[in-house]
Every structure is written in C-alpha cells, then in structure tokens.
PDB file of N, CA and C in Angstrom:
ATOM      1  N   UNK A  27      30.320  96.382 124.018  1.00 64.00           N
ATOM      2  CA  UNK A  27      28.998  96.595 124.578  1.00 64.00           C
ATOM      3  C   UNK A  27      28.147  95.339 124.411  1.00 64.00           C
ATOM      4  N   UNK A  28      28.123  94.834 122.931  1.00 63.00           N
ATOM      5  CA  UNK A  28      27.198  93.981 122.950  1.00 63.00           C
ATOM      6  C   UNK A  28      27.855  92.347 123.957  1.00 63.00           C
ATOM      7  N   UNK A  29      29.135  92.636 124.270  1.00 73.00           N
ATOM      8  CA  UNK A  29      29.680  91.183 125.310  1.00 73.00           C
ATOM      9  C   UNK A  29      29.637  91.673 126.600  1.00 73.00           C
ATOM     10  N   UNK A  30      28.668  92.479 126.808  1.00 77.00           N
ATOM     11  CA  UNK A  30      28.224  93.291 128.539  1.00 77.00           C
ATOM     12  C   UNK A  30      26.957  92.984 128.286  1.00 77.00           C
ATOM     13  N   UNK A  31      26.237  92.126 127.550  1.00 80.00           N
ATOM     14  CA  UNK A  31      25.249  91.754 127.517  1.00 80.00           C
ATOM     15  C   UNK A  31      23.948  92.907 127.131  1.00 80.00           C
ATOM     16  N   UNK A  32      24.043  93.806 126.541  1.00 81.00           N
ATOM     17  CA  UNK A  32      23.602  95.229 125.793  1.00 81.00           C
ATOM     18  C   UNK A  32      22.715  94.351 124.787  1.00 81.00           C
ATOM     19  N   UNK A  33      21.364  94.685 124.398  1.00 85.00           N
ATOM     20  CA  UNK A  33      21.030  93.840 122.938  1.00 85.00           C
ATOM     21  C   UNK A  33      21.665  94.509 121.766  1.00 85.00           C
ATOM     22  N   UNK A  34      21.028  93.901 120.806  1.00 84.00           N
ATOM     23  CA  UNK A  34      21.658  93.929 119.505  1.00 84.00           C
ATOM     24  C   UNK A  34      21.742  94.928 118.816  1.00 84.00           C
ATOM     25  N   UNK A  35      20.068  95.944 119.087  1.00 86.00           N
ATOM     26  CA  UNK A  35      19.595  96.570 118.547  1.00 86.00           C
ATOM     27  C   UNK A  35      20.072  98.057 119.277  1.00 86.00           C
ATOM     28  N   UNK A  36      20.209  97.916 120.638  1.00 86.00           N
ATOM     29  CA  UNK A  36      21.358  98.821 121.535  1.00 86.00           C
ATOM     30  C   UNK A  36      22.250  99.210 120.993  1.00 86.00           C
ATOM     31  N   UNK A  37      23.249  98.638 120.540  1.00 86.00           N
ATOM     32  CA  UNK A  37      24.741  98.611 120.275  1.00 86.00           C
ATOM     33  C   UNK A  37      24.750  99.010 118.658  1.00 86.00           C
ATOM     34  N   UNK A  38      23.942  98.488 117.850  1.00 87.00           N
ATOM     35  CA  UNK A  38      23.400  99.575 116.441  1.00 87.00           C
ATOM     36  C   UNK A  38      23.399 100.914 116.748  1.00 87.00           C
ATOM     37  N   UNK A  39      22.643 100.836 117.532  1.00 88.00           N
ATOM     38  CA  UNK A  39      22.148 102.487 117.773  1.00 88.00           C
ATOM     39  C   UNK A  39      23.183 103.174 118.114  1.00 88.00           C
ATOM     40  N   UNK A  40      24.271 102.568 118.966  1.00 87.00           N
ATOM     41  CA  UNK A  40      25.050 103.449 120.072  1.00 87.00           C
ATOM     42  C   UNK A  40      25.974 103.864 118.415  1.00 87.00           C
ATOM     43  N   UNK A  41      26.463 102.297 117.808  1.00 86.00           N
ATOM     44  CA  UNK A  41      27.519 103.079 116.593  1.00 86.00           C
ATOM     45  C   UNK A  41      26.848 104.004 115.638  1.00 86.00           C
ATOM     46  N   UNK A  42      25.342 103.714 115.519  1.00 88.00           N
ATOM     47  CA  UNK A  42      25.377 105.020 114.236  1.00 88.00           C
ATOM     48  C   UNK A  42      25.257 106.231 115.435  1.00 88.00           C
ATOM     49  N   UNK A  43      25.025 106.222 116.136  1.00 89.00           N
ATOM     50  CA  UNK A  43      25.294 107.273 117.045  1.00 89.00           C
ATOM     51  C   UNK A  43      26.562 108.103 117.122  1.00 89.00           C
ATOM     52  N   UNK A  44      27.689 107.176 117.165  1.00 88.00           N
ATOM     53  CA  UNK A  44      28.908 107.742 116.795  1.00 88.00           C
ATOM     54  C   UNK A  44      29.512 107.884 115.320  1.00 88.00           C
ATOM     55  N   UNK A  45      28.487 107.436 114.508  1.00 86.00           N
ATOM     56  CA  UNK A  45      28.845 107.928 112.758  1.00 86.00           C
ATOM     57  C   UNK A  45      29.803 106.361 112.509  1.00 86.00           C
ATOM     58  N   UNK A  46      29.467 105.428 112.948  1.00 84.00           N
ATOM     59  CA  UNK A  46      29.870 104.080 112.802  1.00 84.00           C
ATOM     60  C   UNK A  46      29.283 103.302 112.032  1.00 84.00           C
ATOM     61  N   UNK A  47      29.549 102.517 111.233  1.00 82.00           N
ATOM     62  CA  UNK A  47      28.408 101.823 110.354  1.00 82.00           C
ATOM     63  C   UNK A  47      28.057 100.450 110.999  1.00 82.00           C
ATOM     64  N   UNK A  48      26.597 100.520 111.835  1.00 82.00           N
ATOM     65  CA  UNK A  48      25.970  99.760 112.351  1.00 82.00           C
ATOM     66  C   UNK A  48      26.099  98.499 111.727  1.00 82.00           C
ATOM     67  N   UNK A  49      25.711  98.032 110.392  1.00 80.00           N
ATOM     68  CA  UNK A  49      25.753  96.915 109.387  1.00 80.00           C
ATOM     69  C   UNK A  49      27.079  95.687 110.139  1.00 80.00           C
ATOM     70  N   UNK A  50      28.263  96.249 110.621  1.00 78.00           N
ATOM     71  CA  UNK A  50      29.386  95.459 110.833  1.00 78.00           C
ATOM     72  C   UNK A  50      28.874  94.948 112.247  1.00 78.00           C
ATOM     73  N   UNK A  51      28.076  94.760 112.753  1.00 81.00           N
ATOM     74  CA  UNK A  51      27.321  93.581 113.965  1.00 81.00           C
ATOM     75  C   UNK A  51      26.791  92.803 113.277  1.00 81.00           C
ATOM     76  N   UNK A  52      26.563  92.354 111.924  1.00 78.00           N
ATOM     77  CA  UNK A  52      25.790  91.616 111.230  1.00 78.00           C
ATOM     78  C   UNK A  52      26.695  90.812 110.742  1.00 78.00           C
ATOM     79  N   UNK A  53      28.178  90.811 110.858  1.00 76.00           N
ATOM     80  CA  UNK A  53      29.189  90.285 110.454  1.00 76.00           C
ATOM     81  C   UNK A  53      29.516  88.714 111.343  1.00 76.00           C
ATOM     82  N   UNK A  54      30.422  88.100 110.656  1.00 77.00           N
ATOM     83  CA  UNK A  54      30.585  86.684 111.603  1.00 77.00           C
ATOM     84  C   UNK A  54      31.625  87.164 111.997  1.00 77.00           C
ATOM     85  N   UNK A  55      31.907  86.907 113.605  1.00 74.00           N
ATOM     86  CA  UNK A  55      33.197  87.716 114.135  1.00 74.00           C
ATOM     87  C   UNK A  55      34.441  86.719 114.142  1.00 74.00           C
ATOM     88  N   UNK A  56      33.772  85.642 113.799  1.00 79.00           N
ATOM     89  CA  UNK A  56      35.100  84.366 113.646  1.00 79.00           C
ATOM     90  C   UNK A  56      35.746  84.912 112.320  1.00 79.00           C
ATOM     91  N   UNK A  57      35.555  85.585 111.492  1.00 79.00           N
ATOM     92  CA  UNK A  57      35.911  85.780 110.138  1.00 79.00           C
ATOM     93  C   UNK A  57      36.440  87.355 110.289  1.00 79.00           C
ATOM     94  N   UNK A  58      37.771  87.612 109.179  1.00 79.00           N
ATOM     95  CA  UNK A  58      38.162  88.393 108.961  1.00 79.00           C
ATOM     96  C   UNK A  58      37.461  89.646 108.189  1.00 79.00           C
ATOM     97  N   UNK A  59      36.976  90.975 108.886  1.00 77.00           N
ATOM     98  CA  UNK A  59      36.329  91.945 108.952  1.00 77.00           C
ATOM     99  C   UNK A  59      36.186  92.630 107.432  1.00 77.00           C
ATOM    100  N   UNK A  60      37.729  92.845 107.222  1.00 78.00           N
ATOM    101  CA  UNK A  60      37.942  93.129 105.531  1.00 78.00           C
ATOM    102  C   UNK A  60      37.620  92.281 104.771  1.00 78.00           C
ATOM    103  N   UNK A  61      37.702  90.772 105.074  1.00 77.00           N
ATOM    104  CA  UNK A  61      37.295  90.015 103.872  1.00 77.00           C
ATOM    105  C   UNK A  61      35.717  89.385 103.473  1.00 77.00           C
ATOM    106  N   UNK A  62      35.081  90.150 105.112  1.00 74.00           N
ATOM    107  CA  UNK A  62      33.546  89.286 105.104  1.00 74.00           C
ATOM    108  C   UNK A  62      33.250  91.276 104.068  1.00 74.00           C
ATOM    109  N   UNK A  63      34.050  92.377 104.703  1.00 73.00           N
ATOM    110  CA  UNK A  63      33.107  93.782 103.468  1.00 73.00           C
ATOM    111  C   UNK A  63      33.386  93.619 101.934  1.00 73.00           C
ATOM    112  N   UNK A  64      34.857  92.844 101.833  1.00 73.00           N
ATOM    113  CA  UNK A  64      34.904  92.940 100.207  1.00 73.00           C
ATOM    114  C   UNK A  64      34.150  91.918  99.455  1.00 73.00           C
ATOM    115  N   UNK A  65      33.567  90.512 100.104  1.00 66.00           N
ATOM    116  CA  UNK A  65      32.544  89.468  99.735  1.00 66.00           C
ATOM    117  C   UNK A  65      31.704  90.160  99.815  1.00 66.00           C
ATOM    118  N   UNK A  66      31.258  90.859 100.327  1.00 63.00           N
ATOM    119  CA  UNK A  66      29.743  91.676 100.723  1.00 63.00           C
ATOM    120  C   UNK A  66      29.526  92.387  99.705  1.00 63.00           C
ATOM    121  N   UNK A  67      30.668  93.325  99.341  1.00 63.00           N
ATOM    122  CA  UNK A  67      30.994  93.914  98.100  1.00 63.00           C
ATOM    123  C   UNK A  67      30.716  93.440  96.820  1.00 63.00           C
ATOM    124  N   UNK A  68      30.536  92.347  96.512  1.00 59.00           N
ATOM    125  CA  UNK A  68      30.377  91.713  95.391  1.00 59.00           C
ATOM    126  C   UNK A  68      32.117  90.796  94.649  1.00 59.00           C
ATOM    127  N   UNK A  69      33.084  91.341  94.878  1.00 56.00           N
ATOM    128  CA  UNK A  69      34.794  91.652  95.009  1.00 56.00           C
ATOM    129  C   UNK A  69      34.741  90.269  95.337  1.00 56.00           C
ATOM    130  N   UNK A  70      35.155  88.898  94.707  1.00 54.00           N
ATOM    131  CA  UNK A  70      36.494  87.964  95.223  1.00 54.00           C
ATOM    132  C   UNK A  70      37.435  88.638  95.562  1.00 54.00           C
ATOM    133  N   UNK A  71      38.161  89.206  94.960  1.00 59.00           N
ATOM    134  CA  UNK A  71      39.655  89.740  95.883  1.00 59.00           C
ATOM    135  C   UNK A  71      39.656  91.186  95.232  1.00 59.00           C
ATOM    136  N   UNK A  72      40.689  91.889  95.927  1.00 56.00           N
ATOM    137  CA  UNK A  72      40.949  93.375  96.221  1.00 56.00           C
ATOM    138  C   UNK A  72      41.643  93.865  94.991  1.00 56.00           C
ATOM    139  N   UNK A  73      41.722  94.362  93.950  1.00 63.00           N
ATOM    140  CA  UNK A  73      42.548  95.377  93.211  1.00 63.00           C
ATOM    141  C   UNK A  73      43.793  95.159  93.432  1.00 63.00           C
ATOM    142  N   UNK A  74      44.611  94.306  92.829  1.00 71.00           N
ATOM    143  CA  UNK A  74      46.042  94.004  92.628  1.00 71.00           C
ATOM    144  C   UNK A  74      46.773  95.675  92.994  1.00 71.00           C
ATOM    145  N   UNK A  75      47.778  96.088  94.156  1.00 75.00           N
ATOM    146  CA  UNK A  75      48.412  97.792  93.942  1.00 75.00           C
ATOM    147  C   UNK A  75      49.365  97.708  93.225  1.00 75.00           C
ATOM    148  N   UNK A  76      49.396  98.571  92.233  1.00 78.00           N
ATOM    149  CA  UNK A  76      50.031  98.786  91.007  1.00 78.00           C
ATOM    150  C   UNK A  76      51.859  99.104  91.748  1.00 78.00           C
ATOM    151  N   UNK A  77      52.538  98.214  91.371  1.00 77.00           N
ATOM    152  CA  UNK A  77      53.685  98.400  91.850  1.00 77.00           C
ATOM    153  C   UNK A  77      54.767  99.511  91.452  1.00 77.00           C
ATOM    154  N   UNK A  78      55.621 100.180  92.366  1.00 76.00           N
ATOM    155  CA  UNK A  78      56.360 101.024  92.286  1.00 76.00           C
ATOM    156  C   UNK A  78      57.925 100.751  91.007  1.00 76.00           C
ATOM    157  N   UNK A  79      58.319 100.715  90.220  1.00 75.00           N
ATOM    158  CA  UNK A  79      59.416 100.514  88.899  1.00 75.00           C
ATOM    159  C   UNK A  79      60.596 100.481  90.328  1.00 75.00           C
ATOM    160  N   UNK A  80      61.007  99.534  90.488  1.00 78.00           N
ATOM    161  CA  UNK A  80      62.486  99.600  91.610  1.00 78.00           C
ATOM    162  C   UNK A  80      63.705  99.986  90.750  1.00 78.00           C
ATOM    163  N   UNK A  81      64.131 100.971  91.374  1.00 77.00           N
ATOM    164  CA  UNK A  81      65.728 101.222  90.419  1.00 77.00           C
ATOM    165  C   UNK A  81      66.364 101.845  91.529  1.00 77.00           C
ATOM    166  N   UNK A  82      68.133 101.611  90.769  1.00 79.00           N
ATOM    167  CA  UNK A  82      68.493 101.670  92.075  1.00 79.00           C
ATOM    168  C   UNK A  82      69.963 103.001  91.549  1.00 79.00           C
ATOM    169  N   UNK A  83      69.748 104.064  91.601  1.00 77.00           N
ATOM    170  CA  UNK A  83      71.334 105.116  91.379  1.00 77.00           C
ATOM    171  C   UNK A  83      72.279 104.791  91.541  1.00 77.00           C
ATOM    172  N   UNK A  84      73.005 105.061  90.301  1.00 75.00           N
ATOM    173  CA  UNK A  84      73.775 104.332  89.619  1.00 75.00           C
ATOM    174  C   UNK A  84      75.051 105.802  90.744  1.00 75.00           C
ATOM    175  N   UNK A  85      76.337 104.743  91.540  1.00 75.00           N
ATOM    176  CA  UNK A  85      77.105 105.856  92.103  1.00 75.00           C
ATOM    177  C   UNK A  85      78.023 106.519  91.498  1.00 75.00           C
ATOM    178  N   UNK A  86      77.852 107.672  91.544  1.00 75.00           N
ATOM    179  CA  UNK A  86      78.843 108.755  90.966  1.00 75.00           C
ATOM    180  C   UNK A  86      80.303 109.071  92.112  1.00 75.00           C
ATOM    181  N   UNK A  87      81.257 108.961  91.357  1.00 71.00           N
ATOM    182  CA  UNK A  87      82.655 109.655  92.340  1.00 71.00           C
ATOM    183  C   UNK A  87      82.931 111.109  91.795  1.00 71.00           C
ATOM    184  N   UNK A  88      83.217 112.053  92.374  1.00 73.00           N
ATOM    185  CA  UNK A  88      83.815 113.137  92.128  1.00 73.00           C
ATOM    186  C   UNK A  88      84.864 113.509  92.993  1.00 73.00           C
ATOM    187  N   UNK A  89      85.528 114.379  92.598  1.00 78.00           N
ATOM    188  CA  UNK A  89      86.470 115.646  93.644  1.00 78.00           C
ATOM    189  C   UNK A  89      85.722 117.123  93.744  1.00 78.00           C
ATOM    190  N   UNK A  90      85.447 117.450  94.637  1.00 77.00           N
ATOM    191  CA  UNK A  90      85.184 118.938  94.499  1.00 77.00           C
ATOM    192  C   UNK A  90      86.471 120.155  94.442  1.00 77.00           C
ATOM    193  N   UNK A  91      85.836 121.028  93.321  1.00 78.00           N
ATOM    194  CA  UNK A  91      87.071 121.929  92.989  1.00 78.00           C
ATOM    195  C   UNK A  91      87.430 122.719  94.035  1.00 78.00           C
ATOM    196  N   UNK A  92      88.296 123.491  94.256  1.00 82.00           N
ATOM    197  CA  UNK A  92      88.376 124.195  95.185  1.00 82.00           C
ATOM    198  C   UNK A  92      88.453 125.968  94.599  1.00 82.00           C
ATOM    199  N   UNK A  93      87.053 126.444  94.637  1.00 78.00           N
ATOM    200  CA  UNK A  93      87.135 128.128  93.790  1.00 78.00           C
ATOM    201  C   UNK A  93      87.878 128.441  93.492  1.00 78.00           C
ATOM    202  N   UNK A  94      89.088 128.261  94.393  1.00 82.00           N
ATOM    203  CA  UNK A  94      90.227 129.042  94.436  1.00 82.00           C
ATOM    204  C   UNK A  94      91.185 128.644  93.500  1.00 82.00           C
ATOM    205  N   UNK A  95      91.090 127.693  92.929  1.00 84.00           N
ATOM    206  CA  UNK A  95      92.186 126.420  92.027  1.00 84.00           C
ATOM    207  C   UNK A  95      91.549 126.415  90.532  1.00 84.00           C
ATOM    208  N   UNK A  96      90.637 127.277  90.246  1.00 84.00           N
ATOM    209  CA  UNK A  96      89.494 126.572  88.914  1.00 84.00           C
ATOM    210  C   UNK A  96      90.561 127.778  88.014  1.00 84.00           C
ATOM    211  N   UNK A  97      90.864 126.820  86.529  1.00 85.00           N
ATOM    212  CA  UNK A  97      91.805 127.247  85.877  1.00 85.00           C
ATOM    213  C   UNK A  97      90.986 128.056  84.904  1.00 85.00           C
ATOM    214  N   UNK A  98      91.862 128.936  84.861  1.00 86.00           N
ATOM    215  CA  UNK A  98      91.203 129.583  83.781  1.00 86.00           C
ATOM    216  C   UNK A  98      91.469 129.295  82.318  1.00 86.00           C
ATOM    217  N   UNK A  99      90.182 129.654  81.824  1.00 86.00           N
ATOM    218  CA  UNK A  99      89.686 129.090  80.320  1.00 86.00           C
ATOM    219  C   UNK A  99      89.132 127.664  80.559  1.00 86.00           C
ATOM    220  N   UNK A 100      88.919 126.877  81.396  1.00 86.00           N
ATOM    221  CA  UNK A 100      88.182 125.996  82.051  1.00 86.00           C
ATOM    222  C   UNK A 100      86.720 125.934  81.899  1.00 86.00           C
ATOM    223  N   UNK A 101      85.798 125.263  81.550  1.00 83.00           N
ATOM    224  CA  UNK A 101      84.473 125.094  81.792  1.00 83.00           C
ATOM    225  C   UNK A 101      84.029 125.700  82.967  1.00 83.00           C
ATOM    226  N   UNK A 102      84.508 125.400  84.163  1.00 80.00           N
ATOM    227  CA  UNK A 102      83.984 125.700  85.280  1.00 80.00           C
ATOM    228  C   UNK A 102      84.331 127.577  85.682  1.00 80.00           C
ATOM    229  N   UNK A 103      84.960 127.515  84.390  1.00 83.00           N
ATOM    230  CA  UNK A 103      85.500 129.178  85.117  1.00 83.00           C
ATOM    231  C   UNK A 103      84.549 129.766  84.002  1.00 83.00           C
ATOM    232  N   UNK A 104      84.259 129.222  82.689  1.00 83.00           N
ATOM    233  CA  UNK A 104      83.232 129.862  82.234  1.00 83.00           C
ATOM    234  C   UNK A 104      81.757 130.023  82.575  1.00 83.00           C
ATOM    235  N   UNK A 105      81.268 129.152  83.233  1.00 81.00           N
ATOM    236  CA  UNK A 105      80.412 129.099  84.066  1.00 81.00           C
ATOM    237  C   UNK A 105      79.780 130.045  84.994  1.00 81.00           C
ATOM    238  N   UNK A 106      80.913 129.976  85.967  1.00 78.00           N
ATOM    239  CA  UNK A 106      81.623 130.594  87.454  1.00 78.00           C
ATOM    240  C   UNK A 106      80.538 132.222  87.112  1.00 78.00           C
ATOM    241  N   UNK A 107      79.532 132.220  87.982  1.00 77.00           N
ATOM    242  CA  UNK A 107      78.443 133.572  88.054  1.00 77.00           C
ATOM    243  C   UNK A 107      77.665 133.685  87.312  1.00 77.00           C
ATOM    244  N   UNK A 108      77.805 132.553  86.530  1.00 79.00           N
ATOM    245  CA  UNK A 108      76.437 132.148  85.219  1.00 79.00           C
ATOM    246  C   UNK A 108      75.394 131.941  85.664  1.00 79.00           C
ATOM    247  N   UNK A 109      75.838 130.506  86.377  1.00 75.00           N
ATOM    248  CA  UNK A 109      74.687 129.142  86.001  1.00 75.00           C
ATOM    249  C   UNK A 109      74.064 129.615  87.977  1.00 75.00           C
ATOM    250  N   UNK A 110      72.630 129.935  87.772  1.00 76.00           N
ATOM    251  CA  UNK A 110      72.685 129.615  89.506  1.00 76.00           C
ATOM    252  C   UNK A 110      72.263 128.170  89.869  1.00 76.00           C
ATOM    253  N   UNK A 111      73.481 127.703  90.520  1.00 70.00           N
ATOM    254  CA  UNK A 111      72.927 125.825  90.538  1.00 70.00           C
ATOM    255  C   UNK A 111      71.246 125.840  91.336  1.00 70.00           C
ATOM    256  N   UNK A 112      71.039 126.854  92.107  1.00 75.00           N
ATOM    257  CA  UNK A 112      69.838 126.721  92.943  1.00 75.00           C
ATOM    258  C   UNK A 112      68.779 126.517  91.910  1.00 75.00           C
ATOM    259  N   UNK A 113      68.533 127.287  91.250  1.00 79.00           N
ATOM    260  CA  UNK A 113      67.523 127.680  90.140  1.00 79.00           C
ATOM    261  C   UNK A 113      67.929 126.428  88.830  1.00 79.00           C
ATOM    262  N   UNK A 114      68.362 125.622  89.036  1.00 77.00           N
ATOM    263  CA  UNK A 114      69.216 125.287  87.758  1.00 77.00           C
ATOM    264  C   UNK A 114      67.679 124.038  87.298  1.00 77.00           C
ATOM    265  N   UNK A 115      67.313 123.857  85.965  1.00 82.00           N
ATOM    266  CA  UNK A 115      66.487 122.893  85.635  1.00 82.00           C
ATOM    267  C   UNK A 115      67.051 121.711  84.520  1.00 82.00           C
ATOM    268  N   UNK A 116      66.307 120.554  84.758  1.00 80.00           N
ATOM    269  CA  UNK A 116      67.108 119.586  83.744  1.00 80.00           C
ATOM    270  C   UNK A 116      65.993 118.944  83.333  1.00 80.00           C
ATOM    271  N   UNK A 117      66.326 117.922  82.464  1.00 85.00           N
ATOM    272  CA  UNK A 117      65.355 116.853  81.973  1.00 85.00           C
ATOM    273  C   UNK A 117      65.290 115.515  82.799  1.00 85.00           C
ATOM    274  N   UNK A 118      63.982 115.804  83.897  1.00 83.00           N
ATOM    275  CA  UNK A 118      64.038 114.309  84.657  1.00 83.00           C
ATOM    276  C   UNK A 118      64.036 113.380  83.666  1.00 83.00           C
ATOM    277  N   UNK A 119      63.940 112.937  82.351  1.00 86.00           N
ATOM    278  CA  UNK A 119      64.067 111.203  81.936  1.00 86.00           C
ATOM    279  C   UNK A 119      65.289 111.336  81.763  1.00 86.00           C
ATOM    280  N   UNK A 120      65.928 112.500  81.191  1.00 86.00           N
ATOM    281  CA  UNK A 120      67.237 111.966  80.810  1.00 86.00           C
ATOM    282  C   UNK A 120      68.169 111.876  82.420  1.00 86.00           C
ATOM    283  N   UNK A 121      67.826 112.509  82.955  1.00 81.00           N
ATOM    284  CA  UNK A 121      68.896 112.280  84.300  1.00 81.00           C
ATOM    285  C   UNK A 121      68.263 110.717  84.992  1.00 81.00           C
ATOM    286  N   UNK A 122      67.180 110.571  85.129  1.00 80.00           N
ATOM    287  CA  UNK A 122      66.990 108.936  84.934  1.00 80.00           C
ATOM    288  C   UNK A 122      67.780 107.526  84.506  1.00 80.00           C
ATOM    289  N   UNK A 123      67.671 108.280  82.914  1.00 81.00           N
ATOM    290  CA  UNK A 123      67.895 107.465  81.744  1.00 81.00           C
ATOM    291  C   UNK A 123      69.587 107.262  82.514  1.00 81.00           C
ATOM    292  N   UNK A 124      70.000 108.397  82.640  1.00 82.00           N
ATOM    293  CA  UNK A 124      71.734 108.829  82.657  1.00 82.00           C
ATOM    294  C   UNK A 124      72.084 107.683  83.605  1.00 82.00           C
ATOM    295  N   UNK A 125      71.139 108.115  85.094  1.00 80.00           N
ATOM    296  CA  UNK A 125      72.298 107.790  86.672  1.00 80.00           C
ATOM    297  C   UNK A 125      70.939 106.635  87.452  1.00 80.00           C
ATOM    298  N   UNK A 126      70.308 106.241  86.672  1.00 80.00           N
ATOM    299  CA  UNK A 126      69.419 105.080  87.333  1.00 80.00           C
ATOM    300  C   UNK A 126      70.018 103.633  86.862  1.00 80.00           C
ATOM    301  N   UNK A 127      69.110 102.617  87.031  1.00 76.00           N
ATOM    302  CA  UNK A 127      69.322 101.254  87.006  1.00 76.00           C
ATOM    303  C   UNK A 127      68.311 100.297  87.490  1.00 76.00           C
ATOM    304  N   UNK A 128      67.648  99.384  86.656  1.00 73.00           N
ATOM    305  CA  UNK A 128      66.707  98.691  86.981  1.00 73.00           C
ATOM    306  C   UNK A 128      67.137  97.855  87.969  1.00 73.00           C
ATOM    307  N   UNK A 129      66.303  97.565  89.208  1.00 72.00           N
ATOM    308  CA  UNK A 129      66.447  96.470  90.045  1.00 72.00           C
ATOM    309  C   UNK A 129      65.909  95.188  89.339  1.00 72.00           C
ATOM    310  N   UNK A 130      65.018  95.224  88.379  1.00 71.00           N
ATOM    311  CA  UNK A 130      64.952  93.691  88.107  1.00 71.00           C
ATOM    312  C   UNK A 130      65.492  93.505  86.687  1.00 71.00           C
ATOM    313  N   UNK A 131      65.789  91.459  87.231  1.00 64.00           N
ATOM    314  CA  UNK A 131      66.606  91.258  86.029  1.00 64.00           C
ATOM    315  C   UNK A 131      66.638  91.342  84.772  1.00 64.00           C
ATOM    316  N   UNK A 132      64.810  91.215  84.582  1.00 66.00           N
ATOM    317  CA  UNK A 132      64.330  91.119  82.940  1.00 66.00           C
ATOM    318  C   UNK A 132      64.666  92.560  82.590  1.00 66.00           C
ATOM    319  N   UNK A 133      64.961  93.313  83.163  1.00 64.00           N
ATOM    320  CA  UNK A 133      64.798  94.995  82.802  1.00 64.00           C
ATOM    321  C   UNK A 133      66.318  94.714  82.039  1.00 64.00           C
ATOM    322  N   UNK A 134      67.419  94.668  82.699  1.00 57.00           N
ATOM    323  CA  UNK A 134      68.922  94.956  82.384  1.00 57.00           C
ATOM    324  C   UNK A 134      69.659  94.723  81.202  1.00 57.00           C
TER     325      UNK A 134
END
C-alpha cells in the first residue's frame, strides 16, 4: 500500500486495522525485519536453542520364535499368557542406558 503511493499514516491505520503491529513501517526496509525487532528489543542476539542430546540405537538382531516351537520349561513358555507385551512398562533410562549411543565424540 504504502508503494501505491497511500501515506504513511494510511497504511498504520489499515494494519492496526487488521490486528498488525503498525510500529514495523517505522523500520528500515533495507535491513533485516527480525534483526532491526530484536535491536529494538534491547537483545544483541537471540537466546542460543538449547540443543537436542544426538544418540543414535544401538542395532539389535533377533529370530522370532515361532509359538508353535517354544520349548517347554523355557522362559518364553513361562511367560506365554503372563506378560501382556501391550500393557508391558519399563524403565526409560535404563532402556536408554541399555540400546542408545552418543553421537558425539567427547560423549563415548
């Protein structure tokens, strides 16, 4: 609006009109928008984002049993109508601790 030749005080109005914050026409438009609000802000620079711990699962091989084959006196046959795997709960650090792996080097 205001490069259709609209005044200054026009084009204020029209954004708080739309719930826009008028103030950003007061900005230098040669300059980057985020960095002229966080100077404005009082802020040299932005809040470092606290980085995510990279790790990477550690791969497991198995065979799956076949119901029909599970020996008896076996773990898995003592089990067998026990345990419901659906419902089943563990200790997230230790399954962490167990099957993770730091991606960085100082960690290893």
């Amino acid at each position: 609006m205001f490069k259709m030749g609209l005044p200054l005080g026009a084009v204020k109005n029209a954004l708080q009109r739309d719930g826009k914050d008028p103030s950003i026409m007061d900005l230098d438009y040669d300059k980057s928008v985020s960095f002229q609000l966080v100077k404005a802000k009082g802020g040299g620079r932005a809040a470092p984002k606290k980085k995510k711990k990279r790790v990477r699962r550690k791969k497991i091989y198995w065979t799956p049993i076949d119901p029909e084959k599970v020996i008896i006196g076996s773990l898995w046959e003592m089990v067998k109508g026990f345990v419901d795997f659906q419902k089943l709960s563990y200790d997230h650090t230790e399954f962490e601790n167990l099957f993770t792996e730091s991606m960085n080097p100082a960690e290893q």
